[in-house]
Short mmCIF file of C-alpha atoms in Angstrom, two decimals:
data_model
loop_
_atom_site.label_atom_id
_atom_site.label_comp_id
_atom_site.label_asym_id
_atom_site.label_seq_id
_atom_site.Cartn_x
_atom_site.Cartn_y
_atom_site.Cartn_z
CA MET F 1 3.19 5.85 37.13
CA LYS F 2 3.17 2.20 36.17
CA GLU F 3 5.76 1.00 33.68
CA PRO F 4 4.29 -1.21 30.96
CA ASN F 5 5.59 -4.75 31.02
CA ASN F 6 7.12 -6.53 28.04
CA LEU F 7 3.86 -8.32 27.26
CA GLU F 8 1.92 -5.05 27.07
CA ILE F 9 4.57 -3.50 24.85
CA ARG F 10 4.63 -6.59 22.59
CA ILE F 11 0.85 -6.62 22.31
CA ARG F 12 0.54 -2.89 21.56
CA ASN F 13 3.61 -2.60 19.33
CA HIS F 14 3.39 -5.89 17.42
CA ILE F 15 0.24 -7.96 17.87
CA ILE F 16 -2.38 -5.21 17.52
CA PRO F 17 -0.71 -3.64 14.45
CA SER F 18 -0.55 -7.11 12.87
CA ILE F 19 -4.28 -7.54 13.43
CA PHE F 20 -4.86 -4.07 11.95
CA VAL F 21 -2.91 -5.07 8.82
CA GLY F 22 -5.32 -7.98 8.38
CA ILE F 23 -8.38 -5.82 9.03
CA THR F 24 -7.17 -3.12 6.61
CA ILE F 25 -6.41 -5.45 3.73
CA SER F 26 -9.56 -7.56 4.33
CA VAL F 27 -11.87 -4.55 4.24
CA THR F 28 -9.97 -3.10 1.26
CA ILE F 29 -10.28 -6.34 -0.71
CA LEU F 30 -13.94 -6.78 0.21
CA THR F 31 -14.82 -3.19 -0.69
CA LEU F 32 -12.91 -3.20 -3.96
CA SER F 33 -14.33 -6.55 -5.00
CA PHE F 34 -17.83 -5.09 -4.70
CA LEU F 35 -16.96 -1.80 -6.39
CA HIS F 36 -14.85 -2.90 -9.34
CA ILE F 37 -15.78 -6.02 -11.24
CA TYR F 38 -13.85 -5.22 -14.41
CA VAL F 39 -10.41 -6.22 -13.19
CA ILE F 40 -8.59 -9.20 -14.62
CA PRO F 41 -8.18 -11.65 -11.71
CA ILE F 42 -4.39 -11.94 -11.87
CA ALA F 43 -3.95 -8.17 -11.97
CA LYS F 44 -6.37 -7.76 -9.07
CA PHE F 45 -4.28 -10.11 -6.96
CA ILE F 46 -1.10 -8.19 -7.74
CA VAL F 47 -2.82 -5.01 -6.54
CA PHE F 48 -3.96 -6.79 -3.38
CA SER F 49 -0.43 -8.05 -2.79
CA SER F 50 0.92 -4.53 -3.14
CA PHE F 51 -1.77 -3.17 -0.82
CA ALA F 52 -1.04 -5.90 1.74
CA SER F 53 2.68 -5.11 1.65
CA SER F 54 1.95 -1.41 1.99
CA SER F 55 -0.37 -2.03 4.94
CA PHE F 56 2.33 -4.11 6.61
CA LEU F 57 4.88 -1.33 6.21
CA LEU F 58 2.50 1.38 7.40
CA PHE F 59 1.46 -0.50 10.55
CA MET F 60 4.53 -2.55 11.43
CA GLU F 61 7.30 -0.17 10.40
CA PRO F 62 5.74 3.28 10.95
CA LYS F 63 9.06 4.95 11.71
CA LYS F 64 10.70 3.83 8.47
CA ASP F 65 11.14 6.42 5.77
CA SER F 66 9.34 4.22 3.21
CA SER F 67 6.30 4.02 5.52
CA ARG F 68 5.21 7.62 5.21
CA ILE F 69 1.77 8.21 3.73
CA SER F 70 3.21 10.80 1.34
CA LYS F 71 5.63 8.23 -0.10
CA PHE F 72 2.85 5.65 -0.30
CA VAL F 73 0.68 8.04 -2.33
CA LYS F 74 3.46 9.35 -4.57
CA SER F 75 4.83 5.90 -5.31
CA TYR F 76 1.45 4.45 -6.29
CA ILE F 77 0.65 7.42 -8.52
CA ILE F 78 4.03 7.19 -10.24
CA ALA F 79 3.75 3.42 -10.68
CA GLY F 80 0.17 3.71 -11.98
CA LEU F 81 0.98 6.39 -14.52
CA ILE F 82 4.06 4.61 -15.84
CA GLY F 83 2.14 1.33 -15.91
CA ILE F 84 -0.58 2.91 -18.03
CA LEU F 85 2.04 4.19 -20.48
CA GLY F 86 3.49 0.67 -20.50
CA PHE F 87 0.13 -0.76 -21.44
CA PHE F 88 0.10 1.34 -24.59
CA ILE F 89 3.63 0.46 -25.66
CA SER F 90 3.30 -3.27 -24.89
CA THR F 91 1.59 -3.89 -28.23
CA TYR F 92 4.69 -2.56 -29.99
CA ILE F 93 7.56 -4.10 -28.04
CA GLY F 94 5.96 -7.08 -26.31
CA ILE F 95 4.81 -7.62 -22.77
CA TYR F 96 8.10 -8.90 -21.30
CA TYR F 97 10.21 -6.03 -22.61
CA THR F 98 7.53 -3.61 -21.51
CA ILE F 99 7.48 -4.98 -17.97
CA ALA F 100 11.27 -4.70 -17.75
CA LEU F 101 11.21 -1.16 -19.11
CA VAL F 102 8.30 -0.04 -16.92
CA GLU F 103 9.78 -1.47 -13.73
CA THR F 104 13.12 0.21 -14.51
CA VAL F 105 11.48 3.59 -15.16
CA ILE F 106 9.32 3.29 -12.02
CA SER F 107 12.39 2.48 -9.96
CA ILE F 108 14.28 5.48 -11.33
CA LEU F 109 11.32 7.82 -10.75
CA LEU F 110 10.70 6.57 -7.20
CA VAL F 111 14.29 7.36 -6.34
CA THR F 112 14.24 10.68 -8.23
CA PHE F 113 11.11 11.88 -6.45
CA THR F 114 12.13 10.37 -3.09
CA ALA F 115 9.02 8.21 -3.11
CA MET F 116 10.66 4.89 -2.27
CA HIS F 117 7.80 2.63 -1.22
CA PRO F 118 8.70 -0.83 -2.60
CA PRO F 119 5.18 -2.36 -2.74
CA ALA F 120 4.24 0.15 -5.44
CA MET F 121 6.52 -1.61 -7.93
CA GLY F 122 3.84 -4.23 -8.60
CA ILE F 123 1.33 -1.62 -9.69
CA GLY F 124 3.20 -0.98 -12.94
CA VAL F 125 2.79 -4.64 -13.87
CA VAL F 126 -0.93 -4.47 -13.10
CA PHE F 127 -1.56 -1.73 -15.63
CA ILE F 128 0.37 -3.61 -18.29
CA LEU F 129 -1.71 -6.76 -17.72
CA GLU F 130 -4.96 -4.85 -17.16
CA ARG F 131 -6.77 -2.82 -19.74
CA ALA F 132 -5.78 0.76 -18.99
CA ASN F 133 -9.16 2.29 -18.22
CA ILE F 134 -11.02 4.38 -15.70
CA PHE F 135 -12.06 1.31 -13.69
CA ALA F 136 -8.45 0.31 -13.13
CA LEU F 137 -7.63 3.83 -11.92
CA LEU F 138 -10.68 3.90 -9.64
CA PHE F 139 -9.66 0.53 -8.26
CA LEU F 140 -6.18 1.79 -7.44
CA PHE F 141 -7.28 5.10 -5.93
CA SER F 142 -10.12 3.55 -3.94
CA GLY F 143 -7.69 1.11 -2.37
CA MET F 144 -5.22 3.88 -1.60
CA VAL F 145 -7.90 5.96 0.11
CA LEU F 146 -9.11 3.00 2.17
CA ILE F 147 -5.59 2.15 3.33
CA ILE F 148 -4.88 5.78 4.24
CA LEU F 149 -8.13 6.02 6.22
CA PHE F 150 -7.43 2.79 8.09
CA ASP F 151 -3.85 3.83 8.78
CA GLU F 152 -4.92 7.20 10.16
CA PHE F 153 -7.70 5.71 12.32
CA LEU F 154 -6.18 2.46 13.57
CA ASN F 155 -2.67 3.70 14.32
CA LYS F 156 -4.13 5.82 17.13
CA PHE F 157 -4.67 2.62 19.10
CA VAL F 158 -1.15 1.24 18.99
CA TYR F 159 2.44 1.91 20.00
CA VAL F 160 3.63 2.48 23.49
CA VAL F 161 5.94 5.46 23.42
CA LYS F 162 8.08 6.92 26.16
CA ASP F 163 5.88 10.00 26.62
CA GLU F 164 2.81 7.82 27.03
CA ILE F 165 4.55 5.66 29.62
CA HIS F 166 5.50 8.68 31.72
CA ASN F 167 2.10 10.36 31.38
CA LYS F 168 0.10 7.42 32.79
#
């Protein structure tokens, strides 16, 4: 029963998950750029920033409460729905007031539904800037599915845990 050294633990607990964050977001961006060409560039980059932050949390902080897949999914759905509503009211109250209102409502709902996953906050802004349409929703859900699949698959290859150390 060989104890892992600090280098092995650092590689498996930090370096490999960091590489997986890069792989996940790279494949997500590549796939979505081929699938959805109707997205306004600035909004697309906000989505990618949110996805990158979510990937970081899921891989690098898997034990944190905000890193659960269920919170990831709930938070993005809440933020997307409220963002779409914001898109429709922005013509009446202006974009800046709408963003402030939408981000406040998203924040309240994330807390209310215990779906605190901070990267989702940017999604509300995306739907205000983006035309609220089926392509924007497909873009969001496709990215969510890709990140979930990568998280489920790649996380099997990382993290030295006490049980694993003693079972070698």
